Amino acid sequence: MAPISLTFPDGNSRSFDAGVTPADVAASISNSLAKKAISASVNGQHWDLQWPINEDASIAINTMQDDAPALELIRHDLAHIMARAVQELWPDVKVTIGPVRDNGWFYDFDREEPFTPEDLGAIEAKMKEIINAREPVKTEIWGRDEAIDYYNARNEPFKVELVNRIPEGEPLRMYWHGDWQDLCRGPHLQHTGQVPADAFKLTHVAGAYWLGDNTRPMLQRIYGVAFKNRKDLKAWETMMEEAAKRDHRKLGREMDLFHMQEEAPGQVFWHANGWKIYTTLQDYMRRQQERDGYVEVNTPQVIDRKLWEASGHWDKYQENMFIVEVDEEHAREKTVNALKPMNCPGHVQVFNQGLKSYRDLPLRIAEFGSCNRYEPSGALHGIMRVRGFTQDDGHIFCTEEQIGSETKKFIAFLAKIYDDLGFKDWTIKLSTRPEKRIGSDETWDKLEKSLGDACHAAGYDFEVLEGEGAFYGPKLEFTLTDAIGRTWQCGTLQVDSNLPERLGASYIGPDGAKHRPVMLHRATLGSFERFIGILIENSAGHLPFWLAPRQVVVASIVSEADEYVNEVVAALKAAGVRAEADIRNEKINYKVREHSLGKVPVILAVGAREVEEKTVTLRRLGQKQTAVKALNEVVAELSKDATPPDLA
């Protein structure tokens, strides 16, 4: 075979015969590397040790010390091992697909009887048997007819459908884990024993439609998690235990914030306490946006399909839109409208009213826009995944030359808000050009550089997500890390020249001619609903004092203190503190427990001594110590605490 040149991470190159595998390359370097090797990176693509390399390329050999490829392989192999275990235990079960996700994987099965918790234990035990057998993993390329015949003979209709969905000309790669086979793109480990047997866990079972289509069969989806070692699995289990304590749905009930019900799936019924958080946060965001030069607008909820067709959303997003048909008076046919799933087309309509000059740019438009998007019922999750939500949405209309400065300005705006809300740890990711895109490479080079340079100018590094941008432009994603280490993608900034073009936005330039503005879609929180859920879980309900819906409860110890309790409440309210009285005929310890469960930040206890001395006994949430303080001192202290950070 003709020789090829492989370039290693240190820059050195070596010549090999075409068709050489990464396993061969590792063995040519050292026996120890050959034993440690698990996969390779070839021209940046994750590559199985058994796959041939037929042309010049860059190569790096991966071992278990390389976290990202190692975890991908461990989790992918476990999906296959789990499917094999299920079919060994219940041979009539039909298999479908099993991708890697988050911290683990899932696999969908067609089985008449539901899987039980006891079944999961049996599956785990069988998986460990397979791992401990250290059976080889091998891969083959099959012809289409051979694959269809194989799966038909084994009564695997879902696999036959998958084979038929693969475009003609694409190779059909098969993987064998021991004597069990699956259709899979790979890559995989080299034998089952490379999977750590004590570092995985099957977590739960859920229903899932085949290929996500609710007209297709309902399958059973088994989820699992996996890590490189038992220590990491234990750390994940500890985090999950903590997450359960912080679950915003549980805390929402305890704090009387909101509820959901069947008659309005994916819609939030905000209670008074929850709505106070919502409006306080919204008022804070409104002040911040006004300071940063935004004009606030409000656009319609129901918009004719003609606008959605012009914007392109009707073709690309219709399945997620709620359609509203109206019998207009004297009309021959019904008018077809949609509840808006996003605010951007409406903001272009606002921009298009009246002639705009280059002197008007940048124009920063903001809206607390109520949107509705269809989400499958199985995907709904408290207030974090809903159908009706409000975005802290904004669109910056600017020239191409202003992209960098506006991006830098937005990053500083976002950083201040995240800091005020208690998120000190967050990162930026730059999503670059996808394979299918509009615009020249020269334009993409310029736009990607503008965003990257703006990040550095604002004082932040970023991670590049190759090929993850929209077809019309690159974007920045801002990801928070919460108190227990989970990450949440919240803020975004998306460059868009496409929508202004489609909807006819223009401004008059210095040359007197019409020019097309660039549109920067940006959000800081994302949606209020989801962000409030994140805030609740991040703080475990111990919200910052200024944001807490119930800030102070003044509780009587004896009935003789009732009048003074009301005086204290009045003084606090006059100082801008949300305060309420508890003069029920209950013991003080009962009151303290109840209000602590409701996550009230401060409880002021008042008895006969406090009445006589004009003091209060102050207890802060989560602290065992109490302090007796003068009333005027406490009012001043809590009034300061109740002041939002932007007004302090």
XYZ file of C-alpha atoms in Angstrom:
648
model
C 0.000 0.000 0.000
C 1.052 3.583 -0.583
C 2.604 5.261 2.438
C 0.768 7.960 4.411
C 2.124 10.521 6.854
C 0.739 10.755 10.392
C 1.515 13.844 12.461
C 1.646 13.495 16.263
C 0.750 16.105 18.901
C 4.416 17.047 19.360
C 4.612 18.014 15.663
C 6.688 15.034 14.582
C 5.516 12.998 11.580
C 6.035 9.354 10.679
C 5.300 7.323 7.579
C 2.948 4.311 7.699
C 1.242 2.100 5.146
C -2.234 3.255 4.170
C -4.822 1.271 6.119
C -2.799 1.348 9.319
C -4.976 1.333 12.456
C -4.439 3.434 15.594
C -3.794 0.163 17.423
C -0.889 -0.491 15.029
C 0.391 3.053 15.533
C 0.274 2.738 19.336
C 2.097 -0.603 19.182
C 4.798 0.946 16.979
C 5.474 3.525 19.693
C 5.626 1.226 22.735
C 4.074 -1.897 24.213
C 2.884 0.062 27.245
C 1.016 2.576 25.057
C -0.541 -0.268 23.082
C -1.895 -1.711 26.338
C -3.151 1.648 27.619
C -4.666 2.848 24.328
C -8.473 3.043 24.174
C -9.058 5.126 21.004
C -7.498 7.862 18.919
C -8.203 11.346 17.656
C -7.685 11.448 13.880
C -7.994 14.897 12.312
C -9.991 15.860 15.394
C -12.464 12.968 14.980
C -12.887 10.311 17.664
C -11.500 7.142 16.042
C -11.756 3.493 17.014
C -8.436 1.658 17.448
C -9.622 -0.878 14.831
C -10.524 1.625 12.108
C -8.063 1.997 9.212
C -6.468 5.338 8.337
C -6.091 5.731 4.567
C -4.685 9.224 4.106
C -2.354 11.757 5.696
C -3.712 12.897 9.048
C -2.965 14.245 12.493
C -3.263 11.616 15.230
C -3.273 11.437 19.008
C -3.633 8.191 20.969
C -6.164 8.349 23.822
C -5.848 6.490 27.136
C -8.068 6.369 30.211
C -6.275 9.508 31.385
C -8.057 11.465 28.643
C -11.381 12.190 30.334
C -13.637 13.181 27.443
C -12.931 10.249 25.090
C -12.653 7.802 27.990
C -16.061 8.720 29.417
C -17.674 8.680 25.975
C -16.376 5.162 25.352
C -17.251 3.841 28.813
C -20.815 5.128 28.543
C -21.270 4.001 24.948
C -19.979 0.511 25.687
C -22.243 0.282 28.728
C -25.264 1.051 26.531
C -24.383 -2.003 24.412
C -23.541 -4.126 27.437
C -26.879 -3.220 29.029
C -28.796 -4.108 25.858
C -26.964 -7.428 25.687
C -27.751 -8.089 29.358
C -31.461 -7.355 28.812
C -31.659 -9.750 25.879
C -29.792 -12.470 27.764
C -32.292 -12.126 30.626
C -35.374 -11.706 28.406
C -34.620 -13.018 24.888
C -37.949 -11.792 23.457
C -37.181 -8.119 24.170
C -36.503 -6.056 21.027
C -33.714 -3.485 20.969
C -33.671 -0.049 19.332
C -31.112 2.696 20.036
C -28.880 3.655 22.957
C -26.992 6.969 22.771
C -24.615 8.580 25.243
C -26.085 11.554 27.120
C -25.121 13.846 30.028
C -23.414 11.654 32.636
C -24.415 8.353 31.100
C -26.650 6.813 28.463
C -30.082 5.401 27.782
C -31.373 2.509 25.686
C -34.944 2.011 24.431
C -36.532 -1.447 24.573
C -39.759 -2.960 23.268
C -41.072 -5.220 26.030
C -44.637 -6.086 26.973
C -44.090 -6.185 30.737
C -42.807 -3.044 32.467
C -39.307 -3.121 33.891
C -39.311 -3.084 37.694
C -36.680 -1.859 40.197
C -35.854 -5.525 40.792
C -35.297 -5.942 37.051
C -32.781 -3.087 37.099
C -30.847 -4.871 39.827
C -30.801 -8.077 37.771
C -29.647 -6.169 34.675
C -26.808 -4.523 36.622
C -25.653 -7.925 37.918
C -25.688 -9.404 34.408
C -23.754 -6.378 33.068
C -21.032 -6.945 35.642
C -20.795 -10.584 34.544
C -20.256 -9.450 30.946
C -17.653 -6.873 31.998
C -15.753 -9.363 34.135
C -15.693 -11.851 31.235
C -13.401 -9.370 29.372
C -14.879 -10.399 26.031
C -13.463 -8.843 22.874
C -15.166 -6.000 21.011
C -14.846 -6.136 17.235
C -16.269 -4.139 14.365
C -17.293 -4.999 10.786
C -18.766 -3.248 7.753
C -21.822 -5.030 6.329
C -23.827 -4.730 3.169
C -27.388 -3.442 3.410
C -29.031 -6.721 2.364
C -26.896 -8.712 4.789
C -27.883 -6.406 7.666
C -31.606 -6.517 6.817
C -31.566 -10.299 6.506
C -29.742 -10.604 9.825
C -32.239 -8.445 11.717
C -35.301 -9.932 10.022
C -34.115 -13.399 11.015
C -33.892 -12.247 14.631
C -37.242 -10.419 14.584
C -35.691 -6.997 15.209
C -38.036 -4.653 13.231
C -36.637 -1.463 14.780
C -33.135 -2.331 13.600
C -34.480 -3.053 10.101
C -36.078 0.395 10.070
C -32.826 1.998 11.202
C -30.896 0.254 8.423
C -33.414 1.493 5.867
C -33.053 5.041 7.200
C -29.301 5.101 6.558
C -28.663 6.814 3.185
C -27.422 4.680 0.307
C -23.663 4.715 0.087
C -23.050 5.186 3.808
C -21.253 2.243 5.427
C -23.240 0.029 7.790
C -20.937 -0.531 10.741
C -21.628 -3.352 13.167
C -20.121 -3.885 16.598
C -19.832 -7.162 18.487
C -19.515 -7.216 22.287
C -18.683 -10.866 22.704
C -21.333 -12.749 20.710
C -23.889 -9.893 20.889
C -24.127 -7.557 17.913
C -25.506 -4.038 17.329
C -25.692 -1.533 14.497
C -23.502 1.379 15.625
C -21.257 4.130 14.266
C -18.785 3.635 17.140
C -16.125 4.036 18.361
C -15.908 1.518 21.221
C -13.406 0.035 23.644
C -11.437 -3.090 22.738
C -12.877 -5.526 25.275
C -15.648 -5.434 27.863
C -13.177 -5.576 30.737
C -12.018 -2.039 29.980
C -15.311 -0.762 31.445
C -15.000 -0.123 35.216
C -17.501 -2.546 36.772
C -17.938 -0.545 39.997
C -18.475 2.899 38.460
C -21.925 2.661 36.852
C -25.530 2.580 37.996
C -28.926 2.112 36.329
C -31.097 4.968 37.579
C -34.653 4.721 36.305
C -37.094 3.709 33.564
C -39.313 6.054 31.537
C -41.614 5.803 28.567
C -40.444 7.068 25.177
C -42.062 6.987 21.757
C -40.054 5.327 19.008
C -38.011 8.079 17.324
C -39.844 10.645 19.458
C -43.011 10.288 17.344
C -46.226 10.001 19.390
C -47.857 8.044 16.564
C -45.243 5.290 16.921
C -44.939 2.541 19.564
C -44.290 3.462 23.183
C -41.013 1.921 24.349
C -39.327 1.564 27.725
C -36.201 3.663 28.192
C -33.660 2.563 30.788
C -31.257 5.278 31.942
C -27.807 4.750 33.384
C -24.867 6.828 34.590
C -21.197 5.934 34.472
C -17.832 7.348 35.464
C -14.180 6.380 35.344
C -14.061 5.163 38.934
C -16.213 4.435 41.980
C -15.154 7.691 43.673
C -16.676 9.771 40.855
C -19.869 7.686 40.945
C -20.176 8.275 44.695
C -19.641 12.006 44.175
C -22.444 12.006 41.596
C -24.747 10.108 43.980
C -24.024 12.659 46.707
C -24.787 15.480 44.285
C -28.075 13.817 43.320
C -29.057 13.477 46.983
C -28.359 17.167 47.448
C -30.221 17.996 44.242
C -33.285 16.127 45.540
C -33.257 18.286 48.673
C -33.017 21.384 46.469
C -35.656 20.314 43.933
C -37.547 23.497 43.044
C -40.828 21.566 42.865
C -40.448 20.393 46.485
C -39.316 23.822 47.697
C -42.034 25.472 45.632
C -44.637 23.616 47.700
C -42.904 24.303 51.009
C -42.516 28.017 50.211
C -45.994 28.276 48.601
C -44.586 29.675 45.351
C -46.506 28.028 42.501
C -48.322 24.955 41.314
C -49.034 23.142 38.044
C -52.203 21.256 37.147
C -53.550 18.983 34.420
C -55.927 21.560 32.967
C -52.986 23.750 31.918
C -50.026 21.468 31.155
C -46.725 23.310 31.059
C -48.265 26.534 32.392
C -47.437 28.003 35.796
C -49.979 29.047 38.423
C -47.953 31.594 40.353
C -48.961 32.062 43.993
C -48.449 35.383 45.773
C -45.045 34.382 47.161
C -43.744 33.124 43.821
C -45.089 36.107 41.942
C -43.286 38.430 44.359
C -39.980 36.758 43.388
C -40.948 37.078 39.725
C -41.896 40.769 39.854
C -38.934 41.702 42.063
C -36.562 40.034 39.603
C -38.332 41.626 36.650
C -38.179 45.093 38.233
C -34.451 44.583 38.825
C -33.905 43.528 35.204
C -35.956 46.484 33.934
C -33.786 48.943 35.857
C -30.601 47.302 34.601
C -31.780 47.386 30.981
C -32.787 51.035 31.206
C -29.342 51.899 32.579
C -27.740 50.017 29.706
C -29.596 51.953 27.036
C -32.461 49.607 26.133
C -35.925 50.747 25.148
C -38.657 48.440 26.393
C -41.463 47.400 24.041
C -44.360 44.967 24.079
C -45.468 42.988 21.034
C -48.624 40.950 20.327
C -49.208 37.426 21.603
C -51.230 36.298 18.575
C -49.765 36.971 15.122
C -50.975 35.983 11.655
C -49.162 33.081 10.008
C -48.097 35.429 7.194
C -45.458 36.988 9.435
C -44.252 33.569 10.597
C -44.017 32.465 6.954
C -42.031 35.587 6.067
C -39.653 35.062 9.015
C -39.141 31.382 8.152
C -40.483 30.085 11.472
C -43.622 28.596 9.918
C -41.555 26.086 7.927
C -38.891 25.362 10.542
C -40.794 25.697 13.820
C -44.482 25.055 13.141
C -44.624 21.783 15.087
C -43.677 23.711 18.237
C -46.245 26.482 17.707
C -49.764 26.737 19.100
C -52.062 27.476 16.152
C -55.123 29.680 16.603
C -57.842 29.721 13.926
C -60.301 32.628 13.942
C -63.574 33.068 12.021
C -63.216 36.709 11.033
C -66.477 38.480 10.307
C -67.448 38.244 6.608
C -64.243 36.331 5.802
C -64.469 33.441 3.337
C -62.045 31.321 5.285
C -60.587 31.148 8.753
C -57.625 33.329 9.626
C -54.698 31.210 10.829
C -52.658 32.756 13.631
C -50.082 31.443 16.054
C -49.208 32.237 19.637
C -45.721 33.646 19.399
C -42.974 31.171 20.296
C -40.347 33.935 20.210
C -40.203 37.724 20.105
C -37.694 38.454 17.339
C -40.058 38.918 14.346
C -42.124 41.351 16.413
C -39.038 43.381 17.279
C -38.146 43.682 13.604
C -41.653 45.080 13.021
C -41.003 47.719 15.704
C -37.654 48.572 14.096
C -39.316 48.872 10.679
C -41.699 51.596 11.816
C -40.308 54.874 10.549
C -37.080 55.592 8.720
C -33.915 54.667 10.598
C -30.543 56.327 10.184
C -27.095 55.008 10.987
C -27.168 57.618 13.770
C -29.968 55.603 15.429
C -27.694 52.567 15.730
C -27.100 50.669 17.825
C -30.776 50.408 18.774
C -31.296 48.150 21.779
C -34.847 46.805 22.091
C -35.954 44.775 25.124
C -39.163 42.977 26.006
C -40.367 40.780 28.810
C -42.006 38.728 26.120
C -44.544 36.060 26.994
C -44.071 33.117 24.628
C -45.678 29.716 24.125
C -43.978 26.662 22.681
C -45.244 23.129 22.467
C -43.154 20.685 24.487
C -44.047 16.979 24.747
C -45.727 16.259 28.074
C -42.933 13.859 29.016
C -40.372 16.652 28.677
C -42.138 19.064 31.042
C -40.362 19.592 34.370
C -41.786 21.918 37.012
C -41.149 25.547 36.063
C -37.859 24.686 34.367
C -39.377 23.112 31.247
C -42.741 24.639 30.418
C -44.946 25.586 27.490
C -45.732 29.125 28.581
C -42.851 31.357 29.661
C -41.519 34.904 29.657
C -38.091 35.765 28.293
C -35.869 38.666 29.283
C -35.516 39.096 25.559
C -33.573 41.733 23.692
C -32.428 42.535 20.182
C -29.664 44.905 19.277
C -29.856 46.377 15.779
C -26.401 47.538 14.751
C -23.888 47.751 11.938
C -21.379 44.986 11.302
C -18.653 47.250 12.691
C -20.566 47.608 15.975
C -20.860 43.852 16.658
C -17.648 43.715 18.704
C -18.359 46.725 20.914
C -21.990 45.691 21.498
C -20.931 42.159 22.384
C -18.351 43.429 24.858
C -20.964 45.737 26.378
C -23.462 42.902 26.720
C -20.932 40.613 28.400
C -20.243 43.303 31.014
C -24.015 43.778 31.484
C -24.541 40.046 31.936
C -21.560 39.656 34.285
C -22.923 42.298 36.676
C -26.343 40.622 36.781
C -24.945 37.141 37.391
C -22.770 38.535 40.186
C -25.727 40.316 41.803
C -27.760 37.097 41.672
C -25.042 35.033 43.340
C -23.470 33.258 40.355
C -19.721 33.818 40.468
C -18.739 30.829 38.327
C -19.795 30.946 34.677
C -18.222 30.300 31.302
C -18.605 31.380 27.695
C -18.839 29.071 24.694
C -18.462 30.275 21.102
C -20.472 28.241 18.592
C -18.916 28.436 15.130
C -20.077 27.810 11.550
C -22.058 24.640 10.865
C -21.598 22.568 7.733
C -24.860 23.869 6.234
C -24.837 27.641 6.381
C -25.410 30.840 4.471
C -22.744 33.472 3.883
C -19.146 33.304 2.729
C -16.254 31.892 4.740
C -14.821 35.406 4.776
C -17.974 36.711 6.488
C -17.965 33.865 9.022
C -14.269 34.474 9.752
C -15.056 38.105 10.497
C -18.105 37.411 12.672
C -16.447 34.652 14.697
C -13.408 36.868 15.257
C -15.626 39.761 16.376
C -17.269 37.618 19.051
C -14.011 36.044 20.200
C -12.200 39.386 20.368
C -15.116 40.893 22.303
C -14.876 38.111 24.911
C -11.173 38.772 25.383
C -11.716 42.539 25.474
C -14.282 41.992 28.245
C -11.712 39.916 30.138
C -13.065 36.402 29.523
C -11.775 33.288 27.779
C -14.132 30.995 25.908
C -14.516 27.432 24.717
C -15.083 26.841 20.996
C -17.978 24.592 19.967
C -17.056 23.736 16.405
C -20.006 23.620 14.012
C -22.611 24.431 16.689
C -23.632 27.861 15.366
C -26.934 28.588 13.635
C -26.979 28.386 9.832
C -27.069 32.203 9.682
C -24.440 33.180 12.244
C -22.196 32.320 15.233
C -23.332 32.682 18.823
C -22.120 32.908 22.395
C -23.587 30.761 25.158
C -23.209 31.687 28.817
C -23.252 28.716 31.221
C -23.634 29.013 35.001
C -22.293 26.559 37.573
C -24.521 26.233 40.624
C -23.748 25.527 44.277
C -23.577 21.750 43.785
C -21.607 21.801 40.542
C -24.376 21.486 37.957
C -24.188 23.637 34.834
C -27.041 25.643 33.336
C -26.904 27.354 29.952
C -28.830 30.616 30.406
C -27.526 33.636 28.511
C -27.050 33.810 24.752
C -25.920 36.249 22.107
C -26.657 35.254 18.508
C -25.505 37.142 15.400
C -28.210 37.270 12.719
C -28.196 38.947 9.315
C -30.832 36.573 7.965
C -33.989 37.774 9.757
C -33.459 41.484 8.972
C -33.061 40.431 5.327
C -36.224 38.313 5.321
C -38.324 40.969 7.029
C -36.968 43.964 5.138
C -35.205 45.862 7.928
C -32.986 48.696 6.743
C -31.375 51.964 7.761
C -29.960 54.916 5.823
C -26.188 54.954 5.906
C -23.796 57.920 5.749
C -23.772 57.482 1.970
C -27.529 58.109 1.773
C -28.224 54.545 0.626
C -30.207 51.798 2.359
C -28.237 49.217 4.320
C -29.217 46.067 6.149
C -28.641 46.071 9.931
C -27.215 43.136 11.852
C -29.480 41.797 14.580
C -27.999 40.502 17.840
C -30.466 38.262 19.660
C -29.526 38.316 23.331
C -30.892 37.043 26.635
C -29.363 37.120 30.096
C -31.615 34.951 32.238
C -33.271 32.998 29.424
C -36.795 32.600 30.735
C -37.923 33.931 34.105
C -39.584 30.618 34.930
C -36.496 28.491 34.375
C -34.125 31.005 35.951
C -36.241 31.282 39.097
C -36.150 27.483 39.296
C -32.358 27.637 39.038
C -32.207 30.349 41.705
C -34.347 28.278 44.074
C -32.205 25.162 43.612
C -28.913 27.040 43.724
C -29.830 28.645 47.048
C -31.808 25.641 48.382
C -34.622 28.140 48.927
C -32.386 30.505 50.940
C -32.863 33.312 48.436
C -30.974 36.594 48.792
C -32.856 38.724 51.326
C -33.850 41.358 48.760
C -35.370 38.664 46.525
C -37.093 36.588 49.222
C -40.891 36.823 48.942
C -41.399 36.713 52.727
C -38.499 38.568 54.292
C -39.416 38.821 57.962
C -41.923 37.177 60.294
C -42.422 38.871 63.667
C -43.656 36.168 66.039
C -45.146 36.668 69.486
C -43.989 34.540 72.396
C -46.853 35.632 74.646
C -50.200 37.206 73.791
C -49.273 40.352 75.756
C -46.726 41.090 73.021
C -49.292 41.137 70.169
C -49.619 44.917 70.044
C -45.843 45.394 69.981
C -45.559 42.743 67.236
C -47.831 44.874 65.048
C -45.727 47.965 65.860
C -42.581 46.129 64.736
C -44.244 44.973 61.509
C -45.412 48.527 60.753
C -41.920 49.931 61.349
C -40.362 47.345 59.021
C -42.922 47.920 56.277
C -42.364 51.662 56.505
C -38.646 50.962 55.918
C -39.370 48.922 52.773
C -39.128 45.460 54.320
C -41.688 42.739 53.563
C -42.838 41.819 57.046
C -45.764 39.942 58.547
C -47.038 39.174 62.030
C -47.586 35.759 63.589
C -49.627 36.235 66.749
C -51.241 32.802 66.741
C -51.661 31.019 70.034
C -48.835 28.590 69.280
C -45.506 27.938 70.974
C -42.589 29.959 69.614
C -40.615 26.810 68.671
C -43.551 25.667 66.522
C -43.640 29.039 64.770
C -39.887 29.020 64.190
C -39.987 25.513 62.669
C -42.896 26.372 60.391
C -41.403 29.606 59.065
C -37.962 28.037 58.709
C -39.514 25.323 56.528
C -41.043 28.136 54.453
C -37.502 29.575 54.092
C -38.300 32.934 55.727
C -34.853 34.592 56.038
C -35.448 36.383 59.353
C -37.688 35.584 62.307
C -38.047 38.196 65.053
C -39.316 36.769 68.331
C -41.069 39.133 70.721
C -41.914 38.396 74.361
C -42.551 40.371 77.532
C -38.901 41.391 77.901
C -38.706 42.653 74.297
C -41.893 44.696 74.833
C -40.458 46.316 77.911
C -37.015 47.028 76.378
C -38.239 47.878 72.850
C -36.014 45.157 71.417
C -36.463 42.029 69.303
C -34.721 38.646 69.320
C -33.371 38.089 65.804
C -32.854 34.652 64.247
C -31.556 34.260 60.685
C -32.437 31.218 58.573
C -29.888 28.428 58.933
C -28.293 29.895 62.057
C -28.798 28.549 65.582
C -27.596 31.706 67.284
C -30.026 34.451 68.163
C -29.309 38.085 68.993
C -31.283 40.580 71.027
C -31.172 43.982 69.330
C -32.835 47.342 69.593
C -35.786 47.762 67.265
C -34.395 50.808 65.458
C -31.088 48.976 64.888
C -32.864 45.942 63.380
C -35.073 48.110 61.155
C -32.026 49.912 59.755
C -30.119 46.639 59.250
C -32.978 44.848 57.497
C -33.892 47.872 55.409
C -30.350 47.844 54.045
C -30.535 44.087 53.380
C -33.860 44.525 51.550
C -32.406 47.009 49.085
C -31.745 45.420 45.669
C -28.025 45.406 44.826
C -28.411 47.875 41.961
C -30.021 50.405 44.334
C -27.706 49.876 47.293
